[in-house]
Coordinates of C-alpha atoms in Angstrom, one line a residue:
Chain W
M70 CA 166.4 37.7 124.9
I71 CA 167.2 34.3 123.3
K72 CA 170.9 34.6 120.9
N73 CA 170.9 33.7 117.6
G74 CA 171.7 30.5 116.8
T75 CA 170.2 28.8 119.5
R76 CA 168.2 25.4 118.1
L77 CA 164.7 24.9 119.9
T78 CA 162.9 22.3 120.0
S79 CA 158.8 21.9 120.6
Q80 CA 157.3 20.0 123.1
V81 CA 154.8 18.9 121.7
C82 CA 156.0 17.4 117.9
D83 CA 159.0 17.0 116.0
T84 CA 159.4 20.7 114.9
Q85 CA 162.7 22.4 115.9
V86 CA 163.7 26.1 114.8
I87 CA 167.1 27.5 114.9
V88 CA 166.7 31.7 115.6
V89 CA 168.7 33.0 112.9
K90 CA 167.6 37.0 113.8
T91 CA 166.6 37.6 117.8
A92 CA 164.2 39.6 119.2
D93 CA 162.3 39.7 122.7
S94 CA 159.3 38.1 121.0
L95 CA 161.2 34.6 120.7
D96 CA 160.9 34.6 124.2
D97 CA 157.5 33.5 124.1
L98 CA 158.1 31.5 120.9
R99 CA 155.6 28.1 120.9
C100 CA 154.8 25.4 118.4
G101 CA 151.6 23.6 118.6
G102 CA 150.4 25.6 121.5
A103 CA 152.9 24.9 123.7
P104 CA 156.1 26.8 124.4
R105 CA 159.6 25.8 123.1
V106 CA 162.2 24.5 124.9
A107 CA 166.4 24.1 124.6
I108 CA 167.2 21.0 122.6
G109 CA 167.5 18.3 125.1
A110 CA 165.8 19.6 127.9
D111 CA 162.6 18.0 128.9
R112 CA 159.8 17.9 126.8
S113 CA 155.7 17.6 128.5
G114 CA 154.9 15.5 125.5
A115 CA 151.4 16.6 125.4
D116 CA 149.3 16.7 122.3
V117 CA 149.3 19.2 120.1
D118 CA 146.5 21.9 120.2
P119 CA 144.3 21.5 117.1
A120 CA 144.2 25.2 116.8
F121 CA 147.9 24.7 116.5
A122 CA 148.3 22.1 114.2
G123 CA 149.0 23.5 111.1
D124 CA 152.1 22.2 110.6
S125 CA 155.8 23.4 110.3
V126 CA 157.3 23.4 107.2
M127 CA 161.2 21.9 106.6
G128 CA 163.8 24.4 105.9
K129 CA 161.3 27.5 106.1
R130 CA 162.2 30.9 107.4
Y131 CA 159.1 32.5 109.8
V132 CA 159.4 36.1 110.3
D133 CA 157.1 37.9 112.7
E134 CA 156.5 41.4 112.6
G135 CA 159.0 42.5 115.0
G136 CA 161.2 41.2 112.1
A137 CA 162.6 38.0 114.4
E138 CA 163.5 35.2 111.9
V139 CA 163.6 31.1 112.8
L140 CA 164.3 28.7 110.2
V141 CA 162.9 25.0 110.4
T142 CA 165.3 22.6 110.6
K143 CA 163.2 19.4 111.5
A144 CA 159.3 19.7 110.6
G145 CA 156.2 18.8 112.8
A146 CA 153.0 18.8 113.3
G147 CA 152.1 22.0 115.6
T148 CA 152.1 25.6 114.2
L149 CA 154.8 28.3 115.0
S150 CA 153.7 31.1 116.8
V151 CA 154.5 34.4 119.1
G152 CA 152.8 33.7 122.1
A153 CA 149.4 32.8 121.1
R154 CA 149.3 34.9 117.7
H155 CA 149.6 32.7 114.7
Chain Q
M15 CA 173.8 27.5 112.8
S16 CA 176.9 25.0 111.4
I17 CA 177.1 23.8 108.1
S18 CA 176.7 20.2 109.4
L19 CA 172.8 21.4 110.4
L20 CA 172.4 21.3 106.9
L21 CA 173.0 18.0 106.5
E22 CA 170.9 16.9 108.7
M23 CA 168.2 18.9 107.3
A24 CA 168.9 17.0 103.8
V25 CA 168.7 13.5 105.7
S26 CA 165.8 14.8 108.1
S27 CA 164.0 15.8 104.4
D28 CA 164.8 12.6 102.5
P29 CA 167.4 10.4 103.2
D30 CA 166.8 8.2 100.7
R31 CA 167.3 10.7 98.4
L32 CA 170.6 9.9 96.1
A33 CA 173.0 13.1 96.9
V34 CA 176.2 12.7 95.4
V35 CA 177.5 11.2 92.1
S36 CA 181.2 11.0 91.9
G37 CA 183.0 8.1 89.8
D38 CA 181.7 5.0 90.7
L39 CA 180.4 5.9 94.0
R40 CA 176.6 6.7 94.2
L41 CA 175.4 8.2 97.9
T42 CA 172.2 9.2 99.6
S43 CA 171.8 12.1 101.6
G44 CA 171.8 9.6 104.8
Q45 CA 174.6 7.5 103.6
L46 CA 176.9 10.6 103.1
S47 CA 175.3 12.1 106.6
E48 CA 176.4 8.2 108.2
L49 CA 179.3 8.5 106.6
A50 CA 180.2 11.5 108.0
D51 CA 179.7 10.2 111.5
G52 CA 182.4 7.5 110.9
G53 CA 184.2 10.4 108.9
A54 CA 184.3 12.5 112.1
S55 CA 185.3 8.9 114.7
V56 CA 188.0 8.8 112.5
I57 CA 189.1 12.9 112.5
A58 CA 188.8 12.2 116.4
A59 CA 190.7 9.2 116.9
S60 CA 194.0 11.1 114.9
G61 CA 193.9 13.9 117.7
A62 CA 194.3 16.3 115.2
E63 CA 193.6 19.7 115.4
H64 CA 192.9 20.3 111.7
V65 CA 192.1 18.4 108.4
V66 CA 194.0 18.9 105.1
Y67 CA 192.5 17.6 102.0
V68 CA 195.0 17.1 98.7
G69 CA 193.1 15.3 95.9
T70 CA 191.0 16.1 93.2
G71 CA 187.7 15.9 95.1
G72 CA 184.5 14.4 94.2
V73 CA 183.0 12.7 97.1
Y74 CA 185.3 13.5 99.3
L75 CA 184.9 17.6 99.3
P76 CA 181.3 17.0 100.7
L77 CA 182.3 14.2 102.9
L78 CA 185.5 16.0 104.8
M79 CA 184.1 19.2 105.0
F80 CA 181.2 17.6 107.1
S81 CA 183.4 15.0 108.2
S82 CA 185.5 17.7 109.7
A83 CA 182.7 20.0 110.7
R84 CA 181.0 16.8 113.0
A85 CA 184.5 16.6 114.6
G86 CA 184.7 19.8 115.5
V87 CA 187.5 20.6 113.1
A88 CA 188.5 23.0 110.4
F89 CA 189.0 21.7 107.2
T90 CA 191.0 23.0 104.0
P91 CA 191.4 21.4 100.9
L92 CA 194.7 22.2 99.3
N93 CA 195.4 23.4 95.6
Y94 CA 197.2 19.6 94.3
R95 CA 198.4 21.7 91.5
L96 CA 201.0 23.4 93.2
S97 CA 204.5 21.8 93.8
A98 CA 205.0 19.5 96.8
E99 CA 207.0 22.2 98.7
G100 CA 203.9 24.8 98.2
V101 CA 202.1 22.1 99.2
M102 CA 204.5 21.4 102.3
S103 CA 204.6 25.2 103.1
L104 CA 201.2 25.7 103.5
I105 CA 200.4 22.9 105.2
G106 CA 202.9 24.3 108.0
R107 CA 201.1 27.3 108.5
L108 CA 197.9 25.1 110.0
P109 CA 197.7 23.5 113.5
N110 CA 198.9 19.6 114.0
P111 CA 197.0 18.7 111.0
L112 CA 195.4 15.3 109.5
L113 CA 196.4 14.6 105.9
I114 CA 194.1 13.3 103.8
V115 CA 195.5 12.5 100.5
D116 CA 194.5 11.0 97.3
S117 CA 197.3 8.1 96.3
R118 CA 198.7 10.0 92.7
Y119 CA 199.4 12.8 95.2
R120 CA 200.4 10.9 98.3
D121 CA 204.5 11.6 97.2
M122 CA 203.5 15.8 97.7
V123 CA 203.3 14.8 101.6
A124 CA 206.1 12.0 101.2
G125 CA 208.6 13.8 103.5
T126 CA 206.0 15.2 106.6
A127 CA 206.2 14.0 110.2
R128 CA 202.5 14.5 110.1
Q129 CA 200.2 11.5 110.2
V130 CA 199.2 11.2 106.4
I131 CA 195.6 8.9 105.5
D132 CA 195.3 7.5 101.6
A133 CA 191.4 8.8 101.1
Q134 CA 190.5 5.6 99.5
E135 CA 191.4 4.2 102.7
F136 CA 190.1 7.0 105.0
L137 CA 186.3 6.4 103.2
A138 CA 186.7 2.7 103.9
A139 CA 187.8 3.4 107.2
A140 CA 185.1 5.7 107.7
R141 CA 182.3 3.0 107.0
T142 CA 183.8 0.5 109.8
V143 CA 183.9 2.4 113.0
E144 CA 181.6 3.4 115.3
P145 CA 180.5 6.8 114.7
A146 CA 181.0 9.8 116.4
V147 CA 178.3 12.8 117.2
G148 CA 179.6 16.1 117.4
F149 CA 178.5 19.5 117.8
P150 CA 180.1 22.3 116.2
D151 CA 180.2 25.8 117.4
P152 CA 178.9 27.6 115.4
E153 CA 181.1 30.7 115.5
G154 CA 184.2 28.0 115.3
V155 CA 186.0 28.2 112.0
A156 CA 184.6 25.8 109.0
V157 CA 187.4 25.8 106.9
V158 CA 189.8 27.5 105.6
L159 CA 191.2 28.5 102.3
F160 CA 194.3 29.4 101.1
T161 CA 193.6 32.1 98.6
S162 CA 195.5 31.9 95.3
G163 CA 198.0 33.8 95.6
T164 CA 198.6 35.8 92.2
T165 CA 199.4 38.8 93.7
A166 CA 201.1 38.3 96.6
R167 CA 202.1 34.9 99.3
P168 CA 198.4 33.5 99.8
K169 CA 196.4 34.4 102.8
A170 CA 194.7 31.6 104.7
V171 CA 191.1 32.6 104.5
E172 CA 189.3 31.7 108.1
L173 CA 185.4 30.7 106.9
S174 CA 183.3 30.6 110.0
H175 CA 180.0 27.9 110.4
N176 CA 177.6 30.9 110.5
N177 CA 179.5 32.3 107.4
L178 CA 178.9 29.3 105.5
T179 CA 175.4 29.0 106.3
S180 CA 174.6 32.4 106.2
Y181 CA 175.4 32.5 102.8
I182 CA 173.5 29.3 102.2
T183 CA 170.1 29.9 104.0
G184 CA 170.3 33.6 102.7
T185 CA 170.4 32.7 99.2
V186 CA 169.2 28.9 98.8
E187 CA 165.7 27.8 99.2
F188 CA 165.5 24.7 100.9
D189 CA 164.4 21.4 98.9
S190 CA 163.8 24.0 95.9
A191 CA 165.0 21.8 93.5
E192 CA 162.5 19.8 90.9
A193 CA 162.7 16.2 91.7
G194 CA 165.2 15.7 88.2
D195 CA 167.4 18.3 89.1
V196 CA 171.0 17.3 88.9
A197 CA 173.7 19.8 89.2
L198 CA 177.8 18.6 87.7
I199 CA 180.4 20.0 89.3
C200 CA 184.1 20.7 87.9
V201 CA 185.2 23.7 90.4
P202 CA 188.5 22.7 92.3
P203 CA 188.0 21.1 95.5
Y204 CA 190.2 23.8 97.2
H205 CA 188.6 26.8 95.6
I206 CA 185.8 28.5 97.4
A207 CA 183.0 27.8 94.1
G208 CA 183.7 24.2 95.5
V209 CA 183.0 24.7 99.3
G210 CA 179.7 26.7 97.6
A211 CA 178.8 23.9 95.5
A212 CA 178.4 21.2 97.8
L213 CA 176.6 23.2 100.7
S214 CA 174.1 24.8 98.4
N215 CA 173.4 21.9 96.2
L216 CA 172.7 19.6 99.4
Y217 CA 170.5 22.2 100.8
A218 CA 168.6 22.6 97.6
G219 CA 167.8 19.0 97.3
R220 CA 169.9 18.7 93.9
K221 CA 171.5 15.7 93.5
M222 CA 175.5 16.7 92.5
V223 CA 177.4 14.7 89.9
Y224 CA 181.2 14.9 90.4
L225 CA 183.8 15.2 87.3
P226 CA 187.2 16.1 89.4
S227 CA 189.3 16.6 86.2
F228 CA 188.0 19.0 83.9
D229 CA 187.7 17.6 80.2
A230 CA 185.5 19.7 78.0
H231 CA 184.0 16.4 76.1
E232 CA 183.6 14.1 79.1
W233 CA 181.3 17.5 80.1
V234 CA 179.5 17.6 77.4
R235 CA 178.9 13.2 77.5
L236 CA 178.0 13.7 80.9
I237 CA 175.3 16.4 80.4
G238 CA 173.4 13.8 78.1
E239 CA 174.4 10.8 80.2
E240 CA 172.6 11.9 83.5
G241 CA 171.0 14.4 82.5
I242 CA 172.5 17.4 84.1
T243 CA 170.3 20.5 84.4
T244 CA 172.6 22.9 85.8
A245 CA 176.2 23.3 86.1
T246 CA 179.0 26.0 87.1
V247 CA 182.3 26.5 84.9
V248 CA 185.2 28.6 85.1
P249 CA 186.3 31.0 82.4
T250 CA 188.7 28.5 80.7
M251 CA 186.4 25.8 81.0
L252 CA 183.3 27.7 79.3
D253 CA 185.5 28.4 76.7
R254 CA 186.3 25.1 76.0
I255 CA 183.0 24.3 75.9
V256 CA 181.9 26.9 73.4
T257 CA 185.2 25.1 71.3
V258 CA 183.6 21.8 70.9
L259 CA 180.3 22.8 71.3
E260 CA 180.6 24.6 67.8
R261 CA 183.0 22.1 66.2
D262 CA 180.4 19.2 67.4
K263 CA 177.0 20.6 66.8
V264 CA 176.2 18.8 70.3
E265 CA 173.0 19.9 72.2
L266 CA 172.2 19.8 75.8
P267 CA 169.2 19.4 75.3
T268 CA 168.6 19.1 79.9
L269 CA 170.9 22.3 80.6
R270 CA 168.6 24.5 81.9
N271 CA 171.2 26.6 84.3
L272 CA 174.8 26.9 84.2
A273 CA 176.8 29.2 86.0
Y274 CA 180.6 31.0 85.7
G275 CA 182.3 33.1 87.4
G276 CA 185.5 32.9 89.3
S277 CA 187.6 35.7 87.0
K278 CA 186.3 37.9 84.1
V279 CA 184.7 36.3 81.1
G280 CA 185.7 38.3 77.5
L281 CA 182.0 39.7 75.8
P282 CA 182.4 38.0 73.1
L283 CA 182.9 34.5 75.2
V284 CA 179.5 35.0 76.4
R285 CA 177.9 36.4 73.6
K286 CA 178.9 33.1 71.7
A287 CA 177.3 31.0 74.8
L288 CA 174.4 32.8 74.7
E289 CA 173.7 32.2 70.9
L290 CA 174.8 28.6 71.1
L291 CA 172.2 27.5 73.6
P292 CA 169.5 29.7 73.4
D293 CA 167.4 28.1 76.0
V294 CA 169.8 28.0 79.0
G295 CA 169.6 30.2 81.3
F296 CA 173.3 32.3 82.2
V297 CA 174.2 32.7 85.4
N298 CA 176.9 35.5 86.1
A299 CA 178.5 34.8 90.2
Y300 CA 180.7 37.2 91.8
G301 CA 182.4 36.5 94.8
L302 CA 185.5 36.4 96.6
T303 CA 186.9 33.5 99.1
E304 CA 186.6 35.9 101.8
T305 CA 182.9 36.5 101.8
S306 CA 181.9 32.7 101.4
S307 CA 181.3 32.8 98.1
T308 CA 178.8 35.0 95.5
I309 CA 178.0 37.8 96.7
A310 CA 176.5 38.9 93.1
V311 CA 174.5 37.3 90.6
L312 CA 174.0 38.4 86.8
T313 CA 170.6 36.5 86.4
P314 CA 169.0 35.0 83.2
D315 CA 166.9 37.4 82.6
D316 CA 169.6 40.2 82.6
H317 CA 171.7 38.3 80.4
R318 CA 168.8 38.0 77.7
N319 CA 167.2 41.4 78.7
A320 CA 171.0 42.9 77.7
L321 CA 171.7 40.8 74.6
G322 CA 170.7 42.7 71.3
V323 CA 168.7 45.9 73.3
A324 CA 168.8 49.6 72.2
D325 CA 169.1 51.1 75.5
A326 CA 172.6 51.3 75.7
A327 CA 172.6 51.0 79.8
V328 CA 170.6 47.9 79.6
A329 CA 173.2 46.2 76.8
K330 CA 175.8 47.2 79.4
R331 CA 174.7 44.9 81.8
L332 CA 176.1 41.7 80.0
G333 CA 179.2 42.8 81.3
S334 CA 178.6 43.1 84.6
V335 CA 178.5 40.7 87.5
G336 CA 174.7 41.8 88.7
R337 CA 173.0 42.6 91.8
P338 CA 173.9 41.7 95.2
V339 CA 172.5 39.0 96.6
P340 CA 169.9 39.4 100.0
G341 CA 171.8 40.0 103.2
I342 CA 175.1 41.7 101.2
E343 CA 175.2 45.8 101.1
V344 CA 178.1 47.2 98.7
Q345 CA 179.1 50.4 98.9
I346 CA 182.1 52.1 96.5
R347 CA 184.6 54.7 97.5
D348 CA 186.9 56.7 96.5
D349 CA 190.9 57.0 97.7
D350 CA 189.8 58.9 100.3
G351 CA 187.3 56.8 101.8
N352 CA 183.9 58.6 100.7
V353 CA 181.1 56.8 99.7
V354 CA 180.5 57.8 95.6
G355 CA 178.1 57.3 93.5
P356 CA 176.4 55.4 90.7
G357 CA 179.0 56.0 87.2
E358 CA 181.9 56.4 89.3
A359 CA 184.8 53.9 90.0
G360 CA 186.0 53.1 93.2
E361 CA 187.2 50.2 95.4
L362 CA 183.7 48.0 96.1
Y363 CA 183.4 47.5 100.0
V364 CA 181.2 44.7 101.1
R365 CA 179.2 44.0 104.5
G366 CA 176.8 40.8 105.5
E367 CA 177.4 37.8 107.7
Q368 CA 178.8 35.5 105.3
V369 CA 181.8 38.3 104.7
S370 CA 184.4 36.9 106.6
G371 CA 187.4 39.1 106.3
R372 CA 189.5 37.2 108.6
Y373 CA 192.6 35.6 108.3
T374 CA 194.9 33.0 110.0
G375 CA 198.0 34.5 111.8
V376 CA 196.0 38.5 111.3
G377 CA 193.1 38.4 112.1
S378 CA 189.7 40.7 111.3
V379 CA 190.7 43.2 108.4
L380 CA 186.7 44.2 108.4
D381 CA 186.6 47.5 109.5
A382 CA 184.6 49.2 112.9
Q383 CA 181.7 49.2 111.3
G384 CA 182.3 45.8 109.4
W385 CA 183.2 46.9 106.1
F386 CA 185.8 44.4 103.9
A387 CA 187.7 45.9 101.2
T388 CA 187.7 44.1 98.5
K389 CA 190.6 45.2 96.9
D390 CA 188.3 45.2 93.6
I391 CA 188.0 48.1 91.7
A392 CA 184.1 48.8 90.9
T393 CA 181.4 50.7 89.8
L394 CA 177.8 51.0 90.8
D395 CA 174.9 51.6 87.6
A396 CA 172.2 53.8 89.1
E397 CA 169.9 50.0 89.0
G398 CA 172.1 48.9 91.2
Y399 CA 174.0 46.3 89.2
L400 CA 177.9 46.2 89.7
F401 CA 181.2 46.4 87.4
I402 CA 184.0 45.3 88.3
T403 CA 187.3 46.4 86.3
G404 CA 189.9 44.3 88.5
R405 CA 192.1 44.2 91.5
S406 CA 193.7 47.5 92.4
D407 CA 197.0 45.5 92.6
D408 CA 196.7 45.5 88.9
T409 CA 196.3 49.2 88.2
I410 CA 199.0 50.2 85.7
I411 CA 200.4 53.7 86.8
R412 CA 201.8 55.3 83.4
G413 CA 203.1 59.0 83.9
G414 CA 201.0 59.3 86.9
E415 CA 197.7 58.2 85.5
N416 CA 195.9 55.4 86.8
I417 CA 194.4 52.9 83.9
A418 CA 193.0 50.0 84.9
P419 CA 193.8 46.9 82.1
A420 CA 189.7 45.8 82.0
E421 CA 189.5 49.0 80.5
L422 CA 191.9 48.3 77.4
E423 CA 190.9 44.5 77.3
D424 CA 186.8 45.0 77.0
V425 CA 188.0 46.7 73.9
L426 CA 190.8 44.6 72.5
I427 CA 188.6 41.7 73.3
E428 CA 186.1 42.6 70.8
H429 CA 188.3 42.7 67.6
P430 CA 187.8 40.0 65.4
D431 CA 191.2 38.7 65.2
V432 CA 191.7 38.8 69.2
H433 CA 190.9 34.9 71.2
E434 CA 192.0 36.6 74.7
V435 CA 193.5 39.3 75.9
A436 CA 195.5 40.5 78.9
V437 CA 196.9 44.0 79.6
V438 CA 199.8 44.5 82.3
G439 CA 201.9 47.0 83.2
V440 CA 205.8 46.8 82.9
E441 CA 209.0 48.7 84.6
D442 CA 209.5 52.0 82.2
P443 CA 212.7 53.9 82.8
Q444 CA 210.2 57.0 81.6
W445 CA 207.0 56.6 82.2
G446 CA 207.1 54.6 85.8
Q447 CA 204.9 51.6 83.6
S448 CA 204.5 51.0 79.9
I449 CA 201.2 49.8 78.7
V450 CA 201.7 46.1 77.2
A451 CA 198.8 44.0 75.7
V452 CA 199.1 40.4 75.8
V453 CA 197.1 39.3 72.9
V454 CA 196.3 35.5 72.3
P455 CA 195.0 35.4 68.4
V456 CA 192.1 33.8 66.6
A457 CA 193.6 30.1 65.7
G458 CA 195.2 30.7 62.5
I459 CA 195.1 34.2 62.3
T460 CA 198.4 36.8 62.7
P461 CA 197.0 40.1 63.8
D462 CA 198.7 43.6 62.5
R463 CA 200.0 45.4 66.0
E464 CA 199.5 48.5 65.1
E465 CA 195.8 48.0 63.6
L466 CA 195.3 46.6 67.4
R467 CA 196.7 49.8 68.8
E468 CA 194.2 51.8 66.6
H469 CA 191.7 50.0 67.5
V470 CA 192.2 51.3 71.0
R471 CA 192.8 54.4 70.0
K472 CA 189.3 55.0 68.4
S473 CA 187.7 54.0 71.6
L474 CA 190.1 55.5 74.6
R475 CA 191.3 58.2 75.7
G476 CA 195.2 58.2 73.5
S477 CA 197.2 57.5 76.7
R478 CA 195.3 54.4 77.3
T479 CA 197.3 52.8 73.6
P480 CA 199.0 50.0 74.5
D481 CA 202.7 50.9 74.0
Q482 CA 203.0 47.4 73.3
V483 CA 201.3 44.5 71.6
V484 CA 202.6 40.9 72.1
F485 CA 201.3 37.7 71.0
R486 CA 201.7 34.3 72.9
D487 CA 199.5 30.8 71.8
Q488 CA 198.2 31.2 75.5
L489 CA 198.2 33.1 78.9
P490 CA 199.5 31.7 82.5
T491 CA 196.4 31.1 84.3
N492 CA 195.5 29.1 87.5
G493 CA 193.9 26.1 87.9
T494 CA 190.3 28.7 88.1
G495 CA 191.4 30.5 84.7
K496 CA 192.6 33.5 86.7
I497 CA 195.1 35.2 84.8
L498 CA 198.8 35.1 86.6
R499 CA 199.4 38.6 85.5
R500 CA 202.6 39.2 88.1
E501 CA 204.2 36.1 86.1
L502 CA 203.1 37.4 82.4
A503 CA 205.0 41.1 83.8
E504 CA 207.7 39.5 85.2
G505 CA 208.1 37.8 81.7
L506 CA 207.7 40.5 79.9
R507 CA 210.8 42.6 81.6
P508 CA 213.7 41.8 79.1
A509 CA 211.6 42.7 76.2
T510 CA 211.3 45.9 77.2
A511 CA 214.6 46.4 78.0
E512 CA 215.7 45.7 74.5
R513 CA 213.6 48.8 73.0

């Protein structure tokens, strides 16, 4: 399971998040349709999946139904999702 | 999460937003961040393991706090009002520190073997050096603050990056400030409220205007000149501001929110302030250094609802510190450690990510379940409003009966002749301690001692009547308005012996 405080980046847009409250669901956290990676890791640089192009909002806390929570520390064009669900 | 990331977020959102106004200096969030990178480089080059600041603050508080964070060392702003000896003894408790000092306080640290940099020279160096970008450990200590030590030797409270950022992200909505919002900051840099103000306003996207040396006239003038919308004051400041507003009949049309806290405020003063500023939202914030600032808030609506309402329980809330902020749990426990229900007094325990409860040289004092004992005596009402009746250390034990000074103070402050009051216990051969009410009368009035005692006797049990009433021109307080009760009680000893 990802640790609280872990910083993650999107592979396909500028979005960065920090894990405020972790849960197993975050193992499949995606942004812009693509799995997120650790900051500094290689990024695919592919295009944002049009189905997941609804922007991430700077400073917003996103919560899933399992209680996991991430905070957007850099905004981007991709939508955050767990798996393929919005 | 590190405090440095809060600044990165502010820059990422809008690097050109004016973030800090301090004297002639005006910095955007982007400029503050560049200076913090430069500052980190200066700190790293010094090889220091800790950064200490002695000065009045302004831009130096956010700048040094973020520079230290990016250099991966802890930061301690010290109380510049202490004696040179006091400052040196606190510095001696910190590991290999770099001292950054306002030029006027340079003499204070003249005898030190440590590296000393003038604050202005630090700023100049931060502008020119090759910047360093570090990534602090979120679990690491960001800020070490010394408690005021009004009752004991000052303790060094360690606040981690996680403690501080949990408080900020839990209580402040990012970029929530409106475009014209401006905060006036006059709380001292060495106080947790100063640390909290710098972080929360930056995160909210609210311009900060610093007033390092408080003066009520200057405060009122700056409100108009800078179009201040939000301000935070300690009780002594509120008292002086109200005096100026009453006398000069000035208005503060831009001000929307006024927060007060730091120590207890007498209700007549709160009512007068509410009356003089009918369009201002008042906020009473309660917190401790050990809890990374505010843990309970009495909101503007709570204030207005409590004013002039018939329901006694609601009216009473004007004297409460409100309800816990998100992420904070509270419990009231009796002497045996049992959690008590609404209306029952006991010691306040708090728990949450923002609660540190760690002291240098002592370690964590949290219990096994993560609860922190505040040493404050408190009650909760049925709706969860928190009432603080004082420090457990201040409890007077007279003839075996525990008496909270606040009980008497709350009654005495409502007497029209009383401007300020502190009730303390002094040694007494018969009772163990006797009750002394130290009263600062309303200007130009010499109250009748017996009348004041009678005023208390009418409201409280006979054993709570002050044994003595003495008059003073002012009460001894520290820089944030906290009454120095120990000093006050010590000064009263000879008087008691004579009796």
